[in-house]
mmCIF file of C-alpha atoms in Angstrom:
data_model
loop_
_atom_site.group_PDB
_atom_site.id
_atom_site.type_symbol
_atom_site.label_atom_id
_atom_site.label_comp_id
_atom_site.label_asym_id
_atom_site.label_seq_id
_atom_site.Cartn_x
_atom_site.Cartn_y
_atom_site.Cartn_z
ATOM 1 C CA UNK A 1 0.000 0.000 0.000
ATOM 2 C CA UNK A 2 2.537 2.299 -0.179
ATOM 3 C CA UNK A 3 2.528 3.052 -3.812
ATOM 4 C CA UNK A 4 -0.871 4.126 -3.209
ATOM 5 C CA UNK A 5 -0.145 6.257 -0.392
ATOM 6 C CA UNK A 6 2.358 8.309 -2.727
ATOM 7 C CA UNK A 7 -0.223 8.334 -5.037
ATOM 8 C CA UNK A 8 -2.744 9.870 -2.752
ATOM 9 C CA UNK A 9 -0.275 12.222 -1.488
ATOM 10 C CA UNK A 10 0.769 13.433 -4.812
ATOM 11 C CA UNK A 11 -3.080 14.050 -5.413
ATOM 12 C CA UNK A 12 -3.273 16.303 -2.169
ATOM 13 C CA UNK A 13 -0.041 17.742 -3.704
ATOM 14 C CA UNK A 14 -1.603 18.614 -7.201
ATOM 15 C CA UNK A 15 -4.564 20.141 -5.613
ATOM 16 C CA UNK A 16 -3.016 22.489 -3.157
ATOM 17 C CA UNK A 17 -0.339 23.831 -5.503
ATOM 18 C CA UNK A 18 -2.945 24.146 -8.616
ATOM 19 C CA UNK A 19 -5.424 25.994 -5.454
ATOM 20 C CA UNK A 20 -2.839 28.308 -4.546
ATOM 21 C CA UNK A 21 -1.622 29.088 -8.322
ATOM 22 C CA UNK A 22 -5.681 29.756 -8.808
ATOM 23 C CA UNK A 23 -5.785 32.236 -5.966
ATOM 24 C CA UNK A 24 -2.267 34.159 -7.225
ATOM 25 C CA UNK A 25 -3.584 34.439 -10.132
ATOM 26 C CA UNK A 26 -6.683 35.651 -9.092
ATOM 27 C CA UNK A 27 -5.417 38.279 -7.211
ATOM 28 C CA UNK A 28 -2.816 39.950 -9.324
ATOM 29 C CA UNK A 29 -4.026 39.194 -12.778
ATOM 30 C CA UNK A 30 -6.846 41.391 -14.454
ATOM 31 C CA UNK A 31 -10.484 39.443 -14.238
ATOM 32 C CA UNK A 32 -10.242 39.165 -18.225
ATOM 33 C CA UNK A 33 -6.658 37.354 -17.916
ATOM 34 C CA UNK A 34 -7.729 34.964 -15.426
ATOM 35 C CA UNK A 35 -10.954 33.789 -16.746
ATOM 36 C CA UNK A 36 -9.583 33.195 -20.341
ATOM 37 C CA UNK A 37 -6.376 32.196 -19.647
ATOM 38 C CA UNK A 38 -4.790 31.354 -16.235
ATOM 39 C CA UNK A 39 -7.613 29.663 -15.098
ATOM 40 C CA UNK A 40 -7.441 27.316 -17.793
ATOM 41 C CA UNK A 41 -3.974 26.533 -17.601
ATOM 42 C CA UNK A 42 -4.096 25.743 -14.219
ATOM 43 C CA UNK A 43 -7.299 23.645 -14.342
ATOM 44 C CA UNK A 44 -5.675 21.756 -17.353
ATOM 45 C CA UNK A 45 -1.984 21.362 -15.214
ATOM 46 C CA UNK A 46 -4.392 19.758 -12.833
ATOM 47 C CA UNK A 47 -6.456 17.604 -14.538
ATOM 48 C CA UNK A 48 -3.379 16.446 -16.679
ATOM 49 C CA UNK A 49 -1.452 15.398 -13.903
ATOM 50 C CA UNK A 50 -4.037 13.604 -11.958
ATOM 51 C CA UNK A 51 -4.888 11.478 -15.072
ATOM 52 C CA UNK A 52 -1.573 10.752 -15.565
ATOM 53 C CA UNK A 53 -0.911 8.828 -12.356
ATOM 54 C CA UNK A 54 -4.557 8.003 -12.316
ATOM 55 C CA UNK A 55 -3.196 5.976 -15.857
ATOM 56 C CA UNK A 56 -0.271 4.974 -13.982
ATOM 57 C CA UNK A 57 -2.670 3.252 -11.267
ATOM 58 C CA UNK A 58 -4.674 1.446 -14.228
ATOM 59 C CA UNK A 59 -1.962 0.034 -16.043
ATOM 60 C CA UNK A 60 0.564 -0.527 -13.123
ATOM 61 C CA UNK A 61 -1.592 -1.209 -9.928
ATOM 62 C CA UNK A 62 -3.469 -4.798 -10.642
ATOM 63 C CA UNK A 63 -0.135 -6.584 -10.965
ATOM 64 C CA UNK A 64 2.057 -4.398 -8.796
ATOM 65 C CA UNK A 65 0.251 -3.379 -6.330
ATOM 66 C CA UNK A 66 -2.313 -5.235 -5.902
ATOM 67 C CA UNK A 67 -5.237 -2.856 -6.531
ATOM 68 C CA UNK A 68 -8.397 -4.009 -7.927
ATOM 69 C CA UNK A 69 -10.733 -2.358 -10.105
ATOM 70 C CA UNK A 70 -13.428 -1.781 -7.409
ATOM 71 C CA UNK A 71 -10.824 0.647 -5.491
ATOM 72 C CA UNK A 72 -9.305 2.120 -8.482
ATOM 73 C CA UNK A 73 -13.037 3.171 -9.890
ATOM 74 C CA UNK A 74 -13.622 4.218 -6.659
ATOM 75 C CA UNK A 75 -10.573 6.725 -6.802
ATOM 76 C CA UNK A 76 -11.739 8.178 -10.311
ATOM 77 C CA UNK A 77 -14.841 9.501 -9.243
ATOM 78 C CA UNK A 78 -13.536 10.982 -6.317
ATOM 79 C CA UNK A 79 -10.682 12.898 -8.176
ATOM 80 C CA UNK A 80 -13.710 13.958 -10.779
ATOM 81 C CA UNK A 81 -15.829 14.973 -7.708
ATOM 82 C CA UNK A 82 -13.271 17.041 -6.644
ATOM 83 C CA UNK A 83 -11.861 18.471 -9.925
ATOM 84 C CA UNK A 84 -15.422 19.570 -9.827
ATOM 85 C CA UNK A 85 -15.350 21.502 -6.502
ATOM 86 C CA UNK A 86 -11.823 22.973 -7.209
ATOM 87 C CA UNK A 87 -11.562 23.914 -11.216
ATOM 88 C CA UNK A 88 -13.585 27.663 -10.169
ATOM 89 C CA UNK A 89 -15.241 27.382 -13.713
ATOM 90 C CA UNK A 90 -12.118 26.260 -15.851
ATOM 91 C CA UNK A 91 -13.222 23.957 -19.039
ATOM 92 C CA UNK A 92 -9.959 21.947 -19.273
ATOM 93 C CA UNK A 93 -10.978 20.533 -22.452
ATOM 94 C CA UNK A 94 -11.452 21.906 -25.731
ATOM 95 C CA UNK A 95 -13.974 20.054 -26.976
ATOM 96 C CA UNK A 96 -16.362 21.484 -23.872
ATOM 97 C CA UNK A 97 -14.721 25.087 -25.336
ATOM 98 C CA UNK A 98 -15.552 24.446 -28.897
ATOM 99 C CA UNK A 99 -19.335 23.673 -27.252
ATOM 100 C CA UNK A 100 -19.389 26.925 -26.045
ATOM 101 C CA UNK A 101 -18.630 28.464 -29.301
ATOM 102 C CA UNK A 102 -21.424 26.461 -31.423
ATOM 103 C CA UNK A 103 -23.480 27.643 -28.937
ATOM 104 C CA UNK A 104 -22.713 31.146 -29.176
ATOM 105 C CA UNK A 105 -22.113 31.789 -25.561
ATOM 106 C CA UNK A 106 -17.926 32.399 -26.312
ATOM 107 C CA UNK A 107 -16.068 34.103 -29.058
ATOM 108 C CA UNK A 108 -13.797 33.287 -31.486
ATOM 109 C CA UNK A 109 -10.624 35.066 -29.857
ATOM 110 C CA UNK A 110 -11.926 33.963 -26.085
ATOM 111 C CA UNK A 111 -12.136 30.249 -27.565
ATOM 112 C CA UNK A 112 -8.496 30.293 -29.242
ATOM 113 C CA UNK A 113 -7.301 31.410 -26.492
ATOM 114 C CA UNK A 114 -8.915 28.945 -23.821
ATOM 115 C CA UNK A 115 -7.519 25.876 -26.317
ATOM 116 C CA UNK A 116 -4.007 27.487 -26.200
ATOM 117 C CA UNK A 117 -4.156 27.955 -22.573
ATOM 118 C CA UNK A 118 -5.572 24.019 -22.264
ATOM 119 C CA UNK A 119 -2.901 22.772 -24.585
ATOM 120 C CA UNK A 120 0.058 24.722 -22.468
ATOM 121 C CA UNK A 121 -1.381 23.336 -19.391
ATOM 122 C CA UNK A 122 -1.691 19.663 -20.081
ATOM 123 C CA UNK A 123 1.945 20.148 -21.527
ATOM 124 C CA UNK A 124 3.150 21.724 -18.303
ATOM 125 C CA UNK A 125 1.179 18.700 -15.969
ATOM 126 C CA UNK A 126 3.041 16.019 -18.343
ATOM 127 C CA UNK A 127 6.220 17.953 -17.450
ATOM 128 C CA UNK A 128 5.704 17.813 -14.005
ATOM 129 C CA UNK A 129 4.241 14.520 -13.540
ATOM 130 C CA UNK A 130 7.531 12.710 -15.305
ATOM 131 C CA UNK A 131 9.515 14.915 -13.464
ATOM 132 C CA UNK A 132 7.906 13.269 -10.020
ATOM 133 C CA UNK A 133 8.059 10.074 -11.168
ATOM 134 C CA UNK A 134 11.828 10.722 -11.882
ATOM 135 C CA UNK A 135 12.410 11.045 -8.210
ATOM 136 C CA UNK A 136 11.176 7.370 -7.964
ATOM 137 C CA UNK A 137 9.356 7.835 -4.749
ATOM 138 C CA UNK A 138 7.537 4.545 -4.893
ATOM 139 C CA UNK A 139 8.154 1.248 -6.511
ATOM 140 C CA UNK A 140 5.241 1.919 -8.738
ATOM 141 C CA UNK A 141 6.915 5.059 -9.804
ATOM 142 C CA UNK A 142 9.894 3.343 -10.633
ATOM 143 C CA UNK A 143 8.432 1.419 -12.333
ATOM 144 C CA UNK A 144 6.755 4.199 -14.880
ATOM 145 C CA UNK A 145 9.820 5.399 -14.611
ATOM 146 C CA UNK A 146 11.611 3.142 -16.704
ATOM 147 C CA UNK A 147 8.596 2.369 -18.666
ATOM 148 C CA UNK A 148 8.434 5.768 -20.158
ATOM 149 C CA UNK A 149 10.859 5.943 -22.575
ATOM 150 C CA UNK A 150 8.547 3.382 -24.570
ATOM 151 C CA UNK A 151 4.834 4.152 -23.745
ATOM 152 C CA UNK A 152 2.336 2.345 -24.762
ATOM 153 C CA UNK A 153 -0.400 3.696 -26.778
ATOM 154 C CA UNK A 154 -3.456 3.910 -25.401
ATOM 155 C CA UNK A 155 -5.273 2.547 -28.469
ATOM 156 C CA UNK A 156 -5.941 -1.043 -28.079
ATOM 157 C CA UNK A 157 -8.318 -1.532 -30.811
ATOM 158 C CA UNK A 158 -8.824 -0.091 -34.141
ATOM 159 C CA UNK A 159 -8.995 3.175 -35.703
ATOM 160 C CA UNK A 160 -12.629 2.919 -36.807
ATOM 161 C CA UNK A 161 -13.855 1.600 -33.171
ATOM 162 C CA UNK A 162 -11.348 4.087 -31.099
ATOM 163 C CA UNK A 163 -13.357 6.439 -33.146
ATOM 164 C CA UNK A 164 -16.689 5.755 -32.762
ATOM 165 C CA UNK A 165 -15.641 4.312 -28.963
ATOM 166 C CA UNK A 166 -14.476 8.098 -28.380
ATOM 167 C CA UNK A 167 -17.151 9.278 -30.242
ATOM 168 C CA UNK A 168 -19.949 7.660 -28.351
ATOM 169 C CA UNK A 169 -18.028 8.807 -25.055
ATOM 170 C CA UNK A 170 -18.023 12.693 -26.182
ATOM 171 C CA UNK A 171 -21.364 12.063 -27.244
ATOM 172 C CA UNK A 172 -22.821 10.926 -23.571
ATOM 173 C CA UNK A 173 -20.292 13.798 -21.741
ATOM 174 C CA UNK A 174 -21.380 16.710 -23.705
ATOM 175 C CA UNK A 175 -25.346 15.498 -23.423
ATOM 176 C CA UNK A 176 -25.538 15.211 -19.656
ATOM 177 C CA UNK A 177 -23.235 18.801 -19.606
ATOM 178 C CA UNK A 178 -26.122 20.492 -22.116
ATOM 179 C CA UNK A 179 -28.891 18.772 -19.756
ATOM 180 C CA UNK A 180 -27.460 20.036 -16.454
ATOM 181 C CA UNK A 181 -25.480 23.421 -17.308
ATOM 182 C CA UNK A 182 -28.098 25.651 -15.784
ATOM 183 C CA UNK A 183 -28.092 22.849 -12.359
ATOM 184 C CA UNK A 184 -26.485 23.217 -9.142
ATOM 185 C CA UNK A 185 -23.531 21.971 -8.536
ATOM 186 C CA UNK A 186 -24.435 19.742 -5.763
ATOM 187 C CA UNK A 187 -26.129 17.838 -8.587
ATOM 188 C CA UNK A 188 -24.098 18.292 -11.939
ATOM 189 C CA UNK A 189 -20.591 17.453 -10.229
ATOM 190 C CA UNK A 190 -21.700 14.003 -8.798
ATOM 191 C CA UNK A 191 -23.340 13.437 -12.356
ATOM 192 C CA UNK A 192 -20.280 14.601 -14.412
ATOM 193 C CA UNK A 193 -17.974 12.258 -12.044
ATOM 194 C CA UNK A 194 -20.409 8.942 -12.051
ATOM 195 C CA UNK A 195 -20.101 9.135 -16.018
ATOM 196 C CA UNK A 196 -16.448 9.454 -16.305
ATOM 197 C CA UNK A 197 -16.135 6.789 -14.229
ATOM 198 C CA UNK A 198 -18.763 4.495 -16.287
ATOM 199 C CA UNK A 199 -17.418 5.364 -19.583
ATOM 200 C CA UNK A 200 -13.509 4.802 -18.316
ATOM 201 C CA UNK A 201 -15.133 1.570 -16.575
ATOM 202 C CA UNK A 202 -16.824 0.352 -20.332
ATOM 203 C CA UNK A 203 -14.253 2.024 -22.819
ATOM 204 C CA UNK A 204 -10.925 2.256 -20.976
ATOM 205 C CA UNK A 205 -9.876 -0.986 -22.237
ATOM 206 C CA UNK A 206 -10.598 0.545 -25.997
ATOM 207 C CA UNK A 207 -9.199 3.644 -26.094
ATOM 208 C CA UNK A 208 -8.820 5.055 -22.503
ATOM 209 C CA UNK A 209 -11.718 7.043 -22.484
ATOM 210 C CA UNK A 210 -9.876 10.172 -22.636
ATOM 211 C CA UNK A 211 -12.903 12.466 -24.949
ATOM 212 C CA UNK A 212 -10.075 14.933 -23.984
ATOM 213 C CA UNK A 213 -8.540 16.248 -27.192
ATOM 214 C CA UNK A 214 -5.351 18.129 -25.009
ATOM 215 C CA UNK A 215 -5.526 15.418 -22.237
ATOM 216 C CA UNK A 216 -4.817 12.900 -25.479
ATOM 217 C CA UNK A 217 -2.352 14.498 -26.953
ATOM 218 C CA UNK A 218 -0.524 14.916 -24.229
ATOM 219 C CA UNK A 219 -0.428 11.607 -23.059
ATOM 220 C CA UNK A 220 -0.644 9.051 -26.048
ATOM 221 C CA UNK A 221 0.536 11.059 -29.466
ATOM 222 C CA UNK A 222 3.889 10.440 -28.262
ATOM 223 C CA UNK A 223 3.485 6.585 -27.854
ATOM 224 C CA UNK A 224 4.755 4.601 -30.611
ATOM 225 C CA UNK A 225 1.827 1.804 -32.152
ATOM 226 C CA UNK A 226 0.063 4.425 -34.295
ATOM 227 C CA UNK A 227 0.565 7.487 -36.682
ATOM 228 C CA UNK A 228 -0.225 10.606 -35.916
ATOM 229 C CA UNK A 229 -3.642 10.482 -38.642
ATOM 230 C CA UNK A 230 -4.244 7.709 -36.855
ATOM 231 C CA UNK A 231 -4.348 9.345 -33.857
ATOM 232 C CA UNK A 232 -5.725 12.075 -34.126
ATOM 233 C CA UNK A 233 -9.085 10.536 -36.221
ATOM 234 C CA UNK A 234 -9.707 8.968 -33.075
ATOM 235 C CA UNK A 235 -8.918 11.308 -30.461
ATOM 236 C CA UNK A 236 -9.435 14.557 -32.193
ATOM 237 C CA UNK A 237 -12.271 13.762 -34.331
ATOM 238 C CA UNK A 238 -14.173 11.455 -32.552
ATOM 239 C CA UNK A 239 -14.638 13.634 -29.726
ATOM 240 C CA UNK A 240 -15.136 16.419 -31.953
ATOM 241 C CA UNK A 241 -18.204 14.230 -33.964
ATOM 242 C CA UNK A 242 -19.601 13.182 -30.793
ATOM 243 C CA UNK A 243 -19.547 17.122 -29.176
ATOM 244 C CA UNK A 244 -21.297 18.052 -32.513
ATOM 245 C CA UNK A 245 -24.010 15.655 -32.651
ATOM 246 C CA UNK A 246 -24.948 16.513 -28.711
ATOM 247 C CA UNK A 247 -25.575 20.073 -29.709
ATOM 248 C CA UNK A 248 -27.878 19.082 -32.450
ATOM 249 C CA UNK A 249 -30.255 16.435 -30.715
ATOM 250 C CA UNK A 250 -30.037 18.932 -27.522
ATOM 251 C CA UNK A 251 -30.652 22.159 -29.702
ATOM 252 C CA UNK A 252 -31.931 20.832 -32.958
ATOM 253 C CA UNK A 253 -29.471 23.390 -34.320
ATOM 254 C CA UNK A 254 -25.758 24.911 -34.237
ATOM 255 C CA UNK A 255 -26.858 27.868 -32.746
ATOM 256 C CA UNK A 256 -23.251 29.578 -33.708
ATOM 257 C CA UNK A 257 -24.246 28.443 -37.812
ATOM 258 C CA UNK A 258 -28.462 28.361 -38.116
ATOM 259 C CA UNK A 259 -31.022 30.261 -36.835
ATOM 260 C CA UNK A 260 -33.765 28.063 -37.872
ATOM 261 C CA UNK A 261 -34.458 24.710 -35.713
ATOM 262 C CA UNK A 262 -32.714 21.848 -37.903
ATOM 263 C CA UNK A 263 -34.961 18.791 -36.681
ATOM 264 C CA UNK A 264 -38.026 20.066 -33.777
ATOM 265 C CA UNK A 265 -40.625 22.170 -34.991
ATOM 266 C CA UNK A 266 -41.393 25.762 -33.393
ATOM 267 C CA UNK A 267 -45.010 25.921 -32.592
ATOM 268 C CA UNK A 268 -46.396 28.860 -31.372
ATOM 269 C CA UNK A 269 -47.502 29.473 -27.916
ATOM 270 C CA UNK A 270 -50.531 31.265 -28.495
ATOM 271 C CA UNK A 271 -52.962 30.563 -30.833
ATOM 272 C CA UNK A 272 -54.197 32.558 -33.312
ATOM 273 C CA UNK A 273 -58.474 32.672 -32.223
ATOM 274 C CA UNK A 274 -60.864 29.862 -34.358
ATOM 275 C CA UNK A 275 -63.668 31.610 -36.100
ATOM 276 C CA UNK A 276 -67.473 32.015 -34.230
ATOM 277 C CA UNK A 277 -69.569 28.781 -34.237
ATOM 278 C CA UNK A 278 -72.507 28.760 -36.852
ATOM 279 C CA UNK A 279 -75.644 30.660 -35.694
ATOM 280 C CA UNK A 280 -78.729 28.618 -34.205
ATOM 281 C CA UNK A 281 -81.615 28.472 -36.785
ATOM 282 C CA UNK A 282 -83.446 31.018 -34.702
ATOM 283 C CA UNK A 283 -81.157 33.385 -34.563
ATOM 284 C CA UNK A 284 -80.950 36.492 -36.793
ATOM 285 C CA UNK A 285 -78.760 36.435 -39.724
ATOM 286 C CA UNK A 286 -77.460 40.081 -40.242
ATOM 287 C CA UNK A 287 -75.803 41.842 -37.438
ATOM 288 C CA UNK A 288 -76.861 44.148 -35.282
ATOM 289 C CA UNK A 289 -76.809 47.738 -36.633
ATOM 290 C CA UNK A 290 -73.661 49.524 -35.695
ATOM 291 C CA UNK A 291 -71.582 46.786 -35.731
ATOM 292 C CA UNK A 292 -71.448 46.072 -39.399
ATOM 293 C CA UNK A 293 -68.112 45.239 -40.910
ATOM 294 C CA UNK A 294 -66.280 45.199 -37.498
ATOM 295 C CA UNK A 295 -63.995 42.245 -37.069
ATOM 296 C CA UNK A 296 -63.953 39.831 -33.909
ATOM 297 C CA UNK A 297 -60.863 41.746 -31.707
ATOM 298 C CA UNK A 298 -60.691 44.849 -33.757
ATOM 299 C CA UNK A 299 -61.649 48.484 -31.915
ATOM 300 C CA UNK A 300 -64.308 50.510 -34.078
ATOM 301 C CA UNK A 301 -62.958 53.530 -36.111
ATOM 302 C CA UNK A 302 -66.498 55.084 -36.729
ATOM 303 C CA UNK A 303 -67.698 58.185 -34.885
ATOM 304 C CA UNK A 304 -70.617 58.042 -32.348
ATOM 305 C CA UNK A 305 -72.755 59.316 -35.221
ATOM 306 C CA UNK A 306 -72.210 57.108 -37.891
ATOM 307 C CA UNK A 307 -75.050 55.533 -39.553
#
């Protein structure tokens, strides 16, 4: 157990130092800076490097340490649940940023900026992370250690499935986000971290489950097994396919490219008024005098003494 109490402690680690970086930041950068930039680097150094040795848990734990998959499960949603307390608002993945943008809520500038601030950040957390595991403070780090000079990719499967695997992933992410973005958090956190952890439970052995373009690229593109197409069809565009296709069955339209509803229909909310019912057989037939050629709703434009 004592790989896994480095682990935890290098959790606790990542968490404080990426807190404290948010609350420098906060106070001596402009609110503009922050939001679209520092935040996200820090959120994304955070997120990176607790994937990372989460990873290094997955692939290293069962036959070195002993873990099994009920406690290792069990760790991933609690690192989600609290990257959810602790991010302050930060995306840390573009697709989620790219969301914004179809839905017009972000601009163009704020949204290149956010993925160059995410892709800076998950290369900073790789940094980091291989510089800890340099220091060989466990035997599991050791272990990575050595191991990382030839990584293996996280693709186990092929291109087509990692893409549709990835796909389907972004797909189910970026739904539940649309469905609950206007929810507390006390309710959209827990539901964000249960689905990571189903999705890395039923795809991890596919692909990893990353639906994490920067997270990705950061951790796999460099692993030999694949070429860089290769890659990225499956964890650039999958994710990307899957983002889209949320949008449209939550919106029935890219809000950022139509105006007009794509697949639901628009029907009004008030109706326009159905005409009189037919007059009883006793009742007169020509209107009362006065009120000839006055429409149902209209105001009369004739004078008091109009005949």
């Amino acid at each position: 157990m004592a790989g896994l109490n480095v682990s935890l402690s290098f959790f606790f680690a990542t968490f404080a130092l990426c807190e404290g970086a948010r609350r420098a930041s906060k106070a001596l950068l402009p609110v503009g800076a922050y939001e679209g930039f520092a935040r996200e680097v820090v959120g994304a150094v955070q997120l990176g490097a607790c994937c990372l040795e989460m990873r290094m848990l997955v692939e290293l734990g069962p036959w070195a340490g002993g873990f099994g998959p009920d406690l290792l499960l069990t760790l991933l949603f609690l690192l989600f649940l609290a990257h959810g307390a602790t991010l302050d608002g930060a995306l840390a993945n573009p697709t989620v940023s790219l969301q914004e943008f179809l839905m017009a809520e972000a601009s163009l500038p704020g949204t290149l900026l956010k993925l160059a601030a995410q892709g800076l950040g998950m290369q900073t957390a790789c940094t980091l992370t291989h510089l800890c595991w340099a220091w060989e403070l466990s035997d599991l780090h050791l272990l990575q250690s050595l191991m990382a000079q030839s990584c293996s990719s996280a693709l186990r499967t092929s291109v087509p499935h990692g893409a549709l695997v990835e796909a389907v992933c972004a797909f189910c992410f970026h739904l539940i986000l649309l469905h609950l973005r206007h929810s507390p958090p006390a309710y959209r956190v827990p539901a964000v971290a249960l689905l990571v952890t189903v999705t890395a439970y039923t795809a991890g052995p596919f692909t990893s489950a990353f639906f994490n373009p920067a997270l990705a690229t950061s951790v796999t593109f460099g692993c030999s097994g694949h070429t860089l197409l290769e890659y990225a069809q499956v964890y650039w565009l999958g994710p990307l396919t899957g983002m889209v296709l949320a949008v449209l069955l939550h919106q029935g339209r890219l809000p950022r490219l139509f105006q007009r509803n794509l697949f639901y229909s628009q029907k009004n909310k008030y109706r326009a008024p159905r005409g009189k019912p037919a007059l009883a057989s006793g009742d007169t037939q020509t209107p009362a005098k006065g009120s000839s050629g006055r429409e149902p709703g209209r105001c009369s434009v004739d004078g008091p003494h109009s005949s």
